């Protein structure tokens, strides 16, 4: 039997790429020769992430949809060439499935799959499906979701999807040492996702300067993923505070970052929530404040409701976030027992093994041992 090929459609952010990498891992565990091809955006971040994971990828010039002329015109100009580019990829690699990971890249690839008559599976991870995912769902043979809340009854519920490279696999001391930090110090992980988050950067650095004595006396250090901008300012702030820190624009070794962490301050993209769940790291969660559907707040609800995280509003300005959240973060820094209880609450949610469940279901479909079409 020839090797199977699966196309993953998504990109633009790590949240549309990392879950696909996780499903690819699980498919290859079931069938080692499976070929995974990622159709992604032409943003540099996509190439950076996929190259770091030795993934085969083909960029297309897709652009996000929007009703303002500033977004609508580039979208319309890119749509036709993106669909044609995606059709060329599908004709070249002849996949059994197109797995749509959501977002603006997935839509033209799904349109190409419709033209080429390739089966589509949708993996929706955000609690409020976006416009692209709602359109894709109408054309998908099967839809998976790990989100809480109201979803169509026929969508298949799965736990969160997390790649192996984001799951801690060694002791905390070894993870801290991997970042050149003190293996014995408690560690705060700050991450706004693969693109960073300016308001989180500014809040935590302001907190570190204001609460420098607390952090030093309690023996804390910081790992901070800032995104493209903010690394220099963060380094300067931690240096002024006298707080040991490792600051990076982008963290390739998220397994060690999560493994090192006793506490996190994070955005609430589906990927971040999944990684917090998988690694049972207590967290202060600040949802992205500009989404009209508030899907990051909905994403975080499962962790907040179980007691594994504190969810708070991002007021954007550092001074307002300090006024609103300084004591909450300081309290989590001080209270070892509370953090342990939060960790136990997350562990009670069960394993984040959504990738293996998706792979197992897809193996029953066009290229599964039983052959035929996907059941249901």
mmCIF file with all atom_site columns, C-alpha atoms in Angstrom, residues 75-234:
data_model
loop_
_atom_site.group_PDB
_atom_site.id
_atom_site.type_symbol
_atom_site.label_atom_id
_atom_site.label_alt_id
_atom_site.label_comp_id
_atom_site.label_asym_id
_atom_site.label_entity_id
_atom_site.label_seq_id
_atom_site.pdbx_PDB_ins_code
_atom_site.Cartn_x
_atom_site.Cartn_y
_atom_site.Cartn_z
_atom_site.occupancy
_atom_site.B_iso_or_equiv
_atom_site.pdbx_formal_charge
_atom_site.auth_seq_id
_atom_site.auth_comp_id
_atom_site.auth_asym_id
_atom_site.auth_atom_id
_atom_site.pdbx_PDB_model_num
ATOM 1   C CA . UNK A 1 75  ? -8.910  39.538 0.439  1.00 0.00 ? 75  UNK A CA 1
ATOM 2   C CA . UNK A 1 76  ? -10.686 39.732 -2.920 1.00 0.00 ? 76  UNK A CA 1
ATOM 3   C CA . UNK A 1 77  ? -7.420  40.118 -4.801 1.00 0.00 ? 77  UNK A CA 1
ATOM 4   C CA . UNK A 1 78  ? -5.894  37.125 -3.043 1.00 0.00 ? 78  UNK A CA 1
ATOM 5   C CA . UNK A 1 79  ? -8.850  34.728 -3.147 1.00 0.00 ? 79  UNK A CA 1
ATOM 6   C CA . UNK A 1 80  ? -8.601  33.503 -6.720 1.00 0.00 ? 80  UNK A CA 1
ATOM 7   C CA . UNK A 1 81  ? -4.833  33.056 -6.757 1.00 0.00 ? 81  UNK A CA 1
ATOM 8   C CA . UNK A 1 82  ? -4.971  31.357 -3.345 1.00 0.00 ? 82  UNK A CA 1
ATOM 9   C CA . UNK A 1 83  ? -7.577  28.855 -4.542 1.00 0.00 ? 83  UNK A CA 1
ATOM 10  C CA . UNK A 1 84  ? -5.586  28.164 -7.715 1.00 0.00 ? 84  UNK A CA 1
ATOM 11  C CA . UNK A 1 85  ? -2.377  27.739 -5.711 1.00 0.00 ? 85  UNK A CA 1
ATOM 12  C CA . UNK A 1 86  ? -4.107  25.346 -3.329 1.00 0.00 ? 86  UNK A CA 1
ATOM 13  C CA . UNK A 1 87  ? -5.601  23.342 -6.217 1.00 0.00 ? 87  UNK A CA 1
ATOM 14  C CA . UNK A 1 88  ? -2.107  22.966 -7.661 1.00 0.00 ? 88  UNK A CA 1
ATOM 15  C CA . UNK A 1 89  ? -0.892  21.587 -4.333 1.00 0.00 ? 89  UNK A CA 1
ATOM 16  C CA . UNK A 1 90  ? -3.789  19.123 -4.099 1.00 0.00 ? 90  UNK A CA 1
ATOM 17  C CA . UNK A 1 91  ? -3.211  17.895 -7.659 1.00 0.00 ? 91  UNK A CA 1
ATOM 18  C CA . UNK A 1 92  ? 0.479   17.465 -6.879 1.00 0.00 ? 92  UNK A CA 1
ATOM 19  C CA . UNK A 1 93  ? 0.247   15.586 -3.574 1.00 0.00 ? 93  UNK A CA 1
ATOM 20  C CA . UNK A 1 94  ? -3.184  13.905 -4.051 1.00 0.00 ? 94  UNK A CA 1
ATOM 21  C CA . UNK A 1 95  ? -4.255  13.820 -0.393 1.00 0.00 ? 95  UNK A CA 1
ATOM 22  C CA . UNK A 1 96  ? -6.845  11.585 1.207  1.00 0.00 ? 96  UNK A CA 1
ATOM 23  C CA . UNK A 1 97  ? -7.989  14.386 3.503  1.00 0.00 ? 97  UNK A CA 1
ATOM 24  C CA . UNK A 1 98  ? -7.755  18.140 3.751  1.00 0.00 ? 98  UNK A CA 1
ATOM 25  C CA . UNK A 1 99  ? -7.808  18.929 7.460  1.00 0.00 ? 99  UNK A CA 1
ATOM 26  C CA . UNK A 1 100 ? -8.920  22.534 7.911  1.00 0.00 ? 100 UNK A CA 1
ATOM 27  C CA . UNK A 1 101 ? -7.430  24.035 11.056 1.00 0.00 ? 101 UNK A CA 1
ATOM 28  C CA . UNK A 1 102 ? -9.491  27.204 10.745 1.00 0.00 ? 102 UNK A CA 1
ATOM 29  C CA . UNK A 1 103 ? -8.767  30.792 9.873  1.00 0.00 ? 103 UNK A CA 1
ATOM 30  C CA . UNK A 1 104 ? -8.214  32.747 6.686  1.00 0.00 ? 104 UNK A CA 1
ATOM 31  C CA . UNK A 1 105 ? -5.768  30.271 5.106  1.00 0.00 ? 105 UNK A CA 1
ATOM 32  C CA . UNK A 1 106 ? -8.111  27.313 5.475  1.00 0.00 ? 106 UNK A CA 1
ATOM 33  C CA . UNK A 1 107 ? -11.004 28.808 3.508  1.00 0.00 ? 107 UNK A CA 1
ATOM 34  C CA . UNK A 1 108 ? -9.382  28.952 0.031  1.00 0.00 ? 108 UNK A CA 1
ATOM 35  C CA . UNK A 1 109 ? -7.850  25.502 0.569  1.00 0.00 ? 109 UNK A CA 1
ATOM 36  C CA . UNK A 1 110 ? -11.283 24.084 1.374  1.00 0.00 ? 110 UNK A CA 1
ATOM 37  C CA . UNK A 1 111 ? -12.661 25.728 -1.766 1.00 0.00 ? 111 UNK A CA 1
ATOM 38  C CA . UNK A 1 112 ? -9.844  24.039 -3.683 1.00 0.00 ? 112 UNK A CA 1
ATOM 39  C CA . UNK A 1 113 ? -10.722 20.721 -2.028 1.00 0.00 ? 113 UNK A CA 1
ATOM 40  C CA . UNK A 1 114 ? -14.330 21.123 -3.147 1.00 0.00 ? 114 UNK A CA 1
ATOM 41  C CA . UNK A 1 115 ? -13.150 21.659 -6.724 1.00 0.00 ? 115 UNK A CA 1
ATOM 42  C CA . UNK A 1 116 ? -10.798 18.667 -6.550 1.00 0.00 ? 116 UNK A CA 1
ATOM 43  C CA . UNK A 1 117 ? -13.310 16.477 -4.665 1.00 0.00 ? 117 UNK A CA 1
ATOM 44  C CA . UNK A 1 118 ? -11.064 15.852 -1.672 1.00 0.00 ? 118 UNK A CA 1
ATOM 45  C CA . UNK A 1 119 ? -12.685 15.015 1.672  1.00 0.00 ? 119 UNK A CA 1
ATOM 46  C CA . UNK A 1 120 ? -12.536 17.834 4.237  1.00 0.00 ? 120 UNK A CA 1
ATOM 47  C CA . UNK A 1 121 ? -12.370 17.585 8.028  1.00 0.00 ? 121 UNK A CA 1
ATOM 48  C CA . UNK A 1 122 ? -12.738 20.709 10.166 1.00 0.00 ? 122 UNK A CA 1
ATOM 49  C CA . UNK A 1 123 ? -10.902 21.047 13.472 1.00 0.00 ? 123 UNK A CA 1
ATOM 50  C CA . UNK A 1 124 ? -12.477 23.968 15.341 1.00 0.00 ? 124 UNK A CA 1
ATOM 51  C CA . UNK A 1 125 ? -10.690 24.862 18.562 1.00 0.00 ? 125 UNK A CA 1
ATOM 52  C CA . UNK A 1 126 ? -12.093 28.268 19.512 1.00 0.00 ? 126 UNK A CA 1
ATOM 53  C CA . UNK A 1 127 ? -15.256 28.418 21.591 1.00 0.00 ? 127 UNK A CA 1
ATOM 54  C CA . UNK A 1 128 ? -16.887 30.827 19.130 1.00 0.00 ? 128 UNK A CA 1
ATOM 55  C CA . UNK A 1 129 ? -16.343 29.551 15.560 1.00 0.00 ? 129 UNK A CA 1
ATOM 56  C CA . UNK A 1 130 ? -15.283 32.338 13.234 1.00 0.00 ? 130 UNK A CA 1
ATOM 57  C CA . UNK A 1 131 ? -16.762 33.178 9.854  1.00 0.00 ? 131 UNK A CA 1
ATOM 58  C CA . UNK A 1 132 ? -14.288 30.956 7.992  1.00 0.00 ? 132 UNK A CA 1
ATOM 59  C CA . UNK A 1 133 ? -14.996 27.941 10.202 1.00 0.00 ? 133 UNK A CA 1
ATOM 60  C CA . UNK A 1 134 ? -18.751 28.376 9.938  1.00 0.00 ? 134 UNK A CA 1
ATOM 61  C CA . UNK A 1 135 ? -18.414 28.348 6.143  1.00 0.00 ? 135 UNK A CA 1
ATOM 62  C CA . UNK A 1 136 ? -16.001 25.408 6.170  1.00 0.00 ? 136 UNK A CA 1
ATOM 63  C CA . UNK A 1 137 ? -18.345 23.401 8.416  1.00 0.00 ? 137 UNK A CA 1
ATOM 64  C CA . UNK A 1 138 ? -20.990 23.421 5.680  1.00 0.00 ? 138 UNK A CA 1
ATOM 65  C CA . UNK A 1 139 ? -18.592 21.613 3.351  1.00 0.00 ? 139 UNK A CA 1
ATOM 66  C CA . UNK A 1 140 ? -16.789 19.308 5.801  1.00 0.00 ? 140 UNK A CA 1
ATOM 67  C CA . UNK A 1 141 ? -17.404 15.599 6.004  1.00 0.00 ? 141 UNK A CA 1
ATOM 68  C CA . UNK A 1 142 ? -16.709 15.680 9.737  1.00 0.00 ? 142 UNK A CA 1
ATOM 69  C CA . UNK A 1 143 ? -16.192 18.462 12.299 1.00 0.00 ? 143 UNK A CA 1
ATOM 70  C CA . UNK A 1 144 ? -14.219 18.153 15.524 1.00 0.00 ? 144 UNK A CA 1
ATOM 71  C CA . UNK A 1 145 ? -14.249 20.633 18.388 1.00 0.00 ? 145 UNK A CA 1
ATOM 72  C CA . UNK A 1 146 ? -12.639 20.835 21.807 1.00 0.00 ? 146 UNK A CA 1
ATOM 73  C CA . UNK A 1 147 ? -14.570 23.990 22.685 1.00 0.00 ? 147 UNK A CA 1
ATOM 74  C CA . UNK A 1 148 ? -17.131 24.293 25.430 1.00 0.00 ? 148 UNK A CA 1
ATOM 75  C CA . UNK A 1 149 ? -20.510 25.862 24.802 1.00 0.00 ? 149 UNK A CA 1
ATOM 76  C CA . UNK A 1 150 ? -23.143 25.527 22.132 1.00 0.00 ? 150 UNK A CA 1
ATOM 77  C CA . UNK A 1 151 ? -21.912 23.707 19.072 1.00 0.00 ? 151 UNK A CA 1
ATOM 78  C CA . UNK A 1 152 ? -23.902 21.839 16.410 1.00 0.00 ? 152 UNK A CA 1
ATOM 79  C CA . UNK A 1 153 ? -25.002 18.451 17.720 1.00 0.00 ? 153 UNK A CA 1
ATOM 80  C CA . UNK A 1 154 ? -23.230 16.507 14.969 1.00 0.00 ? 154 UNK A CA 1
ATOM 81  C CA . UNK A 1 155 ? -19.810 18.017 15.757 1.00 0.00 ? 155 UNK A CA 1
ATOM 82  C CA . UNK A 1 156 ? -17.554 15.510 17.491 1.00 0.00 ? 156 UNK A CA 1
ATOM 83  C CA . UNK A 1 157 ? -16.304 16.532 20.927 1.00 0.00 ? 157 UNK A CA 1
ATOM 84  C CA . UNK A 1 158 ? -12.635 15.956 21.678 1.00 0.00 ? 158 UNK A CA 1
ATOM 85  C CA . UNK A 1 159 ? -10.224 16.999 24.446 1.00 0.00 ? 159 UNK A CA 1
ATOM 86  C CA . UNK A 1 160 ? -7.685  19.745 23.650 1.00 0.00 ? 160 UNK A CA 1
ATOM 87  C CA . UNK A 1 161 ? -5.041  19.123 20.993 1.00 0.00 ? 161 UNK A CA 1
ATOM 88  C CA . UNK A 1 162 ? -1.416  19.536 22.094 1.00 0.00 ? 162 UNK A CA 1
ATOM 89  C CA . UNK A 1 163 ? 1.746   18.529 20.236 1.00 0.00 ? 163 UNK A CA 1
ATOM 90  C CA . UNK A 1 164 ? 4.423   16.503 22.013 1.00 0.00 ? 164 UNK A CA 1
ATOM 91  C CA . UNK A 1 165 ? 6.833   19.454 21.721 1.00 0.00 ? 165 UNK A CA 1
ATOM 92  C CA . UNK A 1 166 ? 4.595   21.457 24.077 1.00 0.00 ? 166 UNK A CA 1
ATOM 93  C CA . UNK A 1 167 ? 4.233   18.768 26.753 1.00 0.00 ? 167 UNK A CA 1
ATOM 94  C CA . UNK A 1 168 ? 6.785   18.721 29.559 1.00 0.00 ? 168 UNK A CA 1
ATOM 95  C CA . UNK A 1 169 ? 8.686   15.427 29.588 1.00 0.00 ? 169 UNK A CA 1
ATOM 96  C CA . UNK A 1 170 ? 11.389  15.992 32.218 1.00 0.00 ? 170 UNK A CA 1
ATOM 97  C CA . UNK A 1 171 ? 11.639  17.390 35.765 1.00 0.00 ? 171 UNK A CA 1
ATOM 98  C CA . UNK A 1 172 ? 11.137  21.094 36.425 1.00 0.00 ? 172 UNK A CA 1
ATOM 99  C CA . UNK A 1 173 ? 14.762  21.553 37.501 1.00 0.00 ? 173 UNK A CA 1
ATOM 100 C CA . UNK A 1 174 ? 16.037  20.226 34.171 1.00 0.00 ? 174 UNK A CA 1
ATOM 101 C CA . UNK A 1 175 ? 13.587  22.428 32.263 1.00 0.00 ? 175 UNK A CA 1
ATOM 102 C CA . UNK A 1 176 ? 14.770  25.538 34.103 1.00 0.00 ? 176 UNK A CA 1
ATOM 103 C CA . UNK A 1 177 ? 18.403  24.645 33.531 1.00 0.00 ? 177 UNK A CA 1
ATOM 104 C CA . UNK A 1 178 ? 17.671  24.378 29.793 1.00 0.00 ? 178 UNK A CA 1
ATOM 105 C CA . UNK A 1 179 ? 16.954  28.131 29.839 1.00 0.00 ? 179 UNK A CA 1
ATOM 106 C CA . UNK A 1 180 ? 20.090  28.922 31.825 1.00 0.00 ? 180 UNK A CA 1
ATOM 107 C CA . UNK A 1 181 ? 18.028  29.628 34.936 1.00 0.00 ? 181 UNK A CA 1
ATOM 108 C CA . UNK A 1 182 ? 18.372  28.484 38.543 1.00 0.00 ? 182 UNK A CA 1
ATOM 109 C CA . UNK A 1 183 ? 16.936  24.937 38.752 1.00 0.00 ? 183 UNK A CA 1
ATOM 110 C CA . UNK A 1 184 ? 15.716  25.527 42.311 1.00 0.00 ? 184 UNK A CA 1
ATOM 111 C CA . UNK A 1 185 ? 13.802  28.793 41.789 1.00 0.00 ? 185 UNK A CA 1
ATOM 112 C CA . UNK A 1 186 ? 10.075  28.968 41.219 1.00 0.00 ? 186 UNK A CA 1
ATOM 113 C CA . UNK A 1 187 ? 9.354   30.187 37.701 1.00 0.00 ? 187 UNK A CA 1
ATOM 114 C CA . UNK A 1 188 ? 6.742   32.463 36.136 1.00 0.00 ? 188 UNK A CA 1
ATOM 115 C CA . UNK A 1 189 ? 6.061   31.899 32.428 1.00 0.00 ? 189 UNK A CA 1
ATOM 116 C CA . UNK A 1 190 ? 4.699   34.871 30.476 1.00 0.00 ? 190 UNK A CA 1
ATOM 117 C CA . UNK A 1 191 ? 3.350   34.267 26.991 1.00 0.00 ? 191 UNK A CA 1
ATOM 118 C CA . UNK A 1 192 ? 1.013   36.118 24.687 1.00 0.00 ? 192 UNK A CA 1
ATOM 119 C CA . UNK A 1 193 ? 1.189   33.315 22.137 1.00 0.00 ? 193 UNK A CA 1
ATOM 120 C CA . UNK A 1 194 ? 3.418   32.988 19.097 1.00 0.00 ? 194 UNK A CA 1
ATOM 121 C CA . UNK A 1 195 ? 2.948   36.669 18.192 1.00 0.00 ? 195 UNK A CA 1
ATOM 122 C CA . UNK A 1 196 ? 3.317   38.034 21.708 1.00 0.00 ? 196 UNK A CA 1
ATOM 123 C CA . UNK A 1 197 ? 1.008   40.533 23.416 1.00 0.00 ? 197 UNK A CA 1
ATOM 124 C CA . UNK A 1 198 ? 2.086   44.086 24.131 1.00 0.00 ? 198 UNK A CA 1
ATOM 125 C CA . UNK A 1 199 ? -0.330  44.678 27.006 1.00 0.00 ? 199 UNK A CA 1
ATOM 126 C CA . UNK A 1 200 ? 0.770   41.471 28.770 1.00 0.00 ? 200 UNK A CA 1
ATOM 127 C CA . UNK A 1 201 ? 4.412   42.401 28.266 1.00 0.00 ? 201 UNK A CA 1
ATOM 128 C CA . UNK A 1 202 ? 3.890   45.840 29.758 1.00 0.00 ? 202 UNK A CA 1
ATOM 129 C CA . UNK A 1 203 ? 1.765   44.599 32.666 1.00 0.00 ? 203 UNK A CA 1
ATOM 130 C CA . UNK A 1 204 ? 4.181   41.884 33.783 1.00 0.00 ? 204 UNK A CA 1
ATOM 131 C CA . UNK A 1 205 ? 7.292   44.024 33.429 1.00 0.00 ? 205 UNK A CA 1
ATOM 132 C CA . UNK A 1 206 ? 5.590   46.797 35.423 1.00 0.00 ? 206 UNK A CA 1
ATOM 133 C CA . UNK A 1 207 ? 4.617   44.197 38.029 1.00 0.00 ? 207 UNK A CA 1
ATOM 134 C CA . UNK A 1 208 ? 8.188   42.909 38.235 1.00 0.00 ? 208 UNK A CA 1
ATOM 135 C CA . UNK A 1 209 ? 9.523   46.388 38.922 1.00 0.00 ? 209 UNK A CA 1
ATOM 136 C CA . UNK A 1 210 ? 6.810   47.220 41.459 1.00 0.00 ? 210 UNK A CA 1
ATOM 137 C CA . UNK A 1 211 ? 6.995   43.841 43.227 1.00 0.00 ? 211 UNK A CA 1
ATOM 138 C CA . UNK A 1 212 ? 10.729  43.231 42.849 1.00 0.00 ? 212 UNK A CA 1
ATOM 139 C CA . UNK A 1 213 ? 11.152  42.614 46.579 1.00 0.00 ? 213 UNK A CA 1
ATOM 140 C CA . UNK A 1 214 ? 8.364   40.020 46.600 1.00 0.00 ? 214 UNK A CA 1
ATOM 141 C CA . UNK A 1 215 ? 9.816   38.171 43.606 1.00 0.00 ? 215 UNK A CA 1
ATOM 142 C CA . UNK A 1 216 ? 13.336  38.173 45.029 1.00 0.00 ? 216 UNK A CA 1
ATOM 143 C CA . UNK A 1 217 ? 12.311  37.241 48.581 1.00 0.00 ? 217 UNK A CA 1
ATOM 144 C CA . UNK A 1 218 ? 10.085  34.396 47.374 1.00 0.00 ? 218 UNK A CA 1
ATOM 145 C CA . UNK A 1 219 ? 12.782  33.117 45.017 1.00 0.00 ? 219 UNK A CA 1
ATOM 146 C CA . UNK A 1 220 ? 11.073  33.628 41.657 1.00 0.00 ? 220 UNK A CA 1
ATOM 147 C CA . UNK A 1 221 ? 12.471  33.955 38.146 1.00 0.00 ? 221 UNK A CA 1
ATOM 148 C CA . UNK A 1 222 ? 10.781  34.595 34.805 1.00 0.00 ? 222 UNK A CA 1
ATOM 149 C CA . UNK A 1 223 ? 10.615  33.078 31.319 1.00 0.00 ? 223 UNK A CA 1
ATOM 150 C CA . UNK A 1 224 ? 9.022   35.606 28.973 1.00 0.00 ? 224 UNK A CA 1
ATOM 151 C CA . UNK A 1 225 ? 7.996   35.156 25.323 1.00 0.00 ? 225 UNK A CA 1
ATOM 152 C CA . UNK A 1 226 ? 7.467   38.701 24.079 1.00 0.00 ? 226 UNK A CA 1
ATOM 153 C CA . UNK A 1 227 ? 6.815   38.368 20.351 1.00 0.00 ? 227 UNK A CA 1
ATOM 154 C CA . UNK A 1 228 ? 8.744   40.391 17.774 1.00 0.00 ? 228 UNK A CA 1
ATOM 155 C CA . UNK A 1 229 ? 8.574   43.623 19.755 1.00 0.00 ? 229 UNK A CA 1
ATOM 156 C CA . UNK A 1 230 ? 9.090   44.025 23.463 1.00 0.00 ? 230 UNK A CA 1
ATOM 157 C CA . UNK A 1 231 ? 12.095  41.849 24.195 1.00 0.00 ? 231 UNK A CA 1
ATOM 158 C CA . UNK A 1 232 ? 14.522  44.731 24.774 1.00 0.00 ? 232 UNK A CA 1
ATOM 159 C CA . UNK A 1 233 ? 12.112  46.604 27.050 1.00 0.00 ? 233 UNK A CA 1
ATOM 160 C CA . UNK A 1 234 ? 11.413  43.420 29.023 1.00 0.00 ? 234 UNK A CA 1
#
